Short mmCIF file of C-alpha atoms in Angstrom, two decimals:
data_model
loop_
_atom_site.label_atom_id
_atom_site.label_comp_id
_atom_site.label_asym_id
_atom_site.label_seq_id
_atom_site.Cartn_x
_atom_site.Cartn_y
_atom_site.Cartn_z
CA UNK A 1190 85.58 83.99 103.10
CA UNK A 1191 82.02 85.01 102.36
CA UNK A 1192 82.28 88.75 103.02
CA UNK A 1193 82.72 91.34 100.31
CA UNK A 1194 86.34 92.32 99.74
CA UNK A 1195 86.77 96.07 99.49
CA UNK A 1196 89.51 97.78 97.56
CA UNK A 1197 91.05 100.07 100.18
CA UNK A 1198 92.68 102.31 97.56
CA UNK A 1199 90.67 102.14 94.32
CA UNK A 1200 91.82 105.56 93.07
CA UNK A 1201 95.50 104.60 93.09
CA UNK A 1202 95.24 100.82 92.60
CA UNK A 1203 96.78 100.18 96.03
CA UNK A 1204 99.80 102.44 95.54
CA UNK A 1205 98.74 104.75 98.39
CA UNK A 1206 98.98 101.81 100.81
CA UNK A 1207 102.63 101.00 100.12
CA UNK A 1208 105.52 101.43 102.51
CA UNK A 1209 107.42 104.35 100.97
CA UNK A 1210 109.00 107.72 101.71
CA UNK A 1211 105.63 109.05 102.93
CA UNK A 1212 105.36 106.34 105.60
CA UNK A 1213 105.66 107.26 109.26
CA UNK A 1214 109.39 107.03 110.08
CA UNK A 1215 108.71 105.01 113.26
CA UNK A 1216 106.67 102.45 111.30
CA UNK A 1217 109.31 102.21 108.57
CA UNK A 1218 112.09 101.84 111.17
CA UNK A 1219 110.21 99.11 113.06
CA UNK A 1220 109.58 97.15 109.88
CA UNK A 1221 113.22 97.55 108.86
CA UNK A 1222 114.36 96.29 112.28
CA UNK A 1223 112.02 93.30 112.11
CA UNK A 1224 113.18 92.43 108.58
CA UNK A 1225 116.83 92.77 109.59
CA UNK A 1226 116.30 90.48 112.59
CA UNK A 1227 114.33 87.97 110.53
CA UNK A 1228 116.95 87.91 107.79
CA UNK A 1229 119.85 87.62 110.26
CA UNK A 1230 118.24 84.44 111.62
CA UNK A 1231 117.77 83.00 108.14
CA UNK A 1232 114.01 82.90 108.54
CA UNK A 1233 112.24 82.91 105.18
CA UNK A 1234 108.62 82.41 106.15
CA UNK A 1235 106.10 82.59 103.34
CA UNK A 1236 102.81 84.48 103.60
CA UNK A 1237 100.78 81.34 104.29
CA UNK A 1238 102.93 80.39 107.28
CA UNK A 1239 102.93 83.97 108.57
CA UNK A 1240 99.12 84.04 108.34
CA UNK A 1241 98.92 80.79 110.27
CA UNK A 1242 101.33 82.08 112.93
CA UNK A 1243 99.34 85.31 113.19
CA UNK A 1244 96.22 83.29 113.86
CA UNK A 1245 97.99 81.26 116.57
CA UNK A 1246 99.16 84.42 118.31
CA UNK A 1247 95.67 85.96 118.10
CA UNK A 1248 94.35 82.78 119.70
CA UNK A 1249 96.84 83.23 122.52
CA UNK A 1250 95.34 86.68 123.16
CA UNK A 1251 91.89 85.09 123.23
CA UNK A 1252 93.05 82.42 125.67
CA UNK A 1253 93.73 85.10 128.29
CA UNK A 1254 90.03 85.97 128.28
CA UNK A 1255 88.55 82.48 127.89
CA UNK A 1256 87.19 82.07 131.43
CA UNK A 1257 86.71 85.73 132.29
CA UNK A 1258 83.32 87.29 132.74
CA UNK A 1259 82.44 90.28 130.58
CA UNK A 1260 83.96 93.36 132.18
CA UNK A 1261 86.13 91.38 134.58
CA UNK A 1262 89.40 93.29 134.97
CA UNK A 1263 92.76 91.81 134.07
CA UNK A 1264 95.38 91.27 136.74
CA UNK A 1265 98.75 92.97 136.25
CA UNK A 1266 100.20 89.63 135.10
CA UNK A 1267 97.35 89.20 132.62
CA UNK A 1268 97.90 92.72 131.28
CA UNK A 1269 101.60 91.95 130.81
CA UNK A 1270 100.75 88.64 129.12
CA UNK A 1271 98.23 90.39 126.84
CA UNK A 1272 100.83 93.00 125.87
CA UNK A 1273 103.32 90.27 125.00
CA UNK A 1274 100.82 88.36 122.86
CA UNK A 1275 99.64 91.55 121.14
CA UNK A 1276 103.28 92.29 120.35
CA UNK A 1277 103.54 88.88 118.68
CA UNK A 1278 100.38 89.60 116.67
CA UNK A 1279 101.82 92.94 115.56
CA UNK A 1280 105.20 91.43 114.69
CA UNK A 1281 103.60 88.86 112.39
CA UNK A 1282 101.29 91.53 110.95
CA UNK A 1283 104.21 93.87 110.27
CA UNK A 1284 106.21 90.98 108.77
CA UNK A 1285 103.35 90.22 106.40
CA UNK A 1286 103.11 93.91 105.50
CA UNK A 1287 106.86 93.97 104.83
CA UNK A 1288 106.56 90.98 102.48
CA UNK A 1289 103.66 92.67 100.67
CA UNK A 1290 105.30 96.11 100.65
CA UNK A 1291 102.39 97.55 102.62
CA UNK A 1292 102.44 100.24 105.25
CA UNK A 1293 100.36 98.88 108.16
CA UNK A 1294 99.38 102.36 109.33
CA UNK A 1295 98.17 103.37 105.86
CA UNK A 1296 96.26 100.10 105.53
CA UNK A 1297 94.58 100.62 108.92
CA UNK A 1298 93.73 104.23 108.09
CA UNK A 1299 92.18 103.19 104.76
CA UNK A 1300 90.14 100.45 106.43
CA UNK A 1301 89.07 102.86 109.19
CA UNK A 1302 87.84 105.35 106.56
CA UNK A 1303 85.90 102.54 104.88
CA UNK A 1304 84.40 101.41 108.20
CA UNK A 1305 83.28 104.96 109.00
CA UNK A 1306 81.57 105.17 105.62
CA UNK A 1307 79.95 101.75 106.05
CA UNK A 1308 78.77 102.58 109.57
CA UNK A 1309 77.41 105.94 108.38
CA UNK A 1310 75.51 104.17 105.58
CA UNK A 1311 73.96 101.74 108.08
CA UNK A 1312 72.89 104.60 110.35
CA UNK A 1313 71.12 106.36 107.47
CA UNK A 1314 69.27 103.32 106.10
#
């Protein structure tokens, strides 16, 4: 991890990134459903194992494209497979957010704002 770590919410010390009453109801409901399902199965994965599983699922997305040429379209089966693997990536991501008390949409929005600023700075150098 050689890149600079940016504080996505320096003004509020991360509080603006939390899953709370201001979170999108659909996001909060999905996280609640995932947590309920996880808990009903007795799964108590720690963050390290969730991060490893997230990486495995992201690799499964990459596998779909391994022997494709740039711009080569996906077949309908490959699109369905990609959707399924992306769902797994999102499930593990949302599960990690739940364990950390983070709202994934707020985190993405904060990172997007940072990326826009960083890209704008590069364009003006």
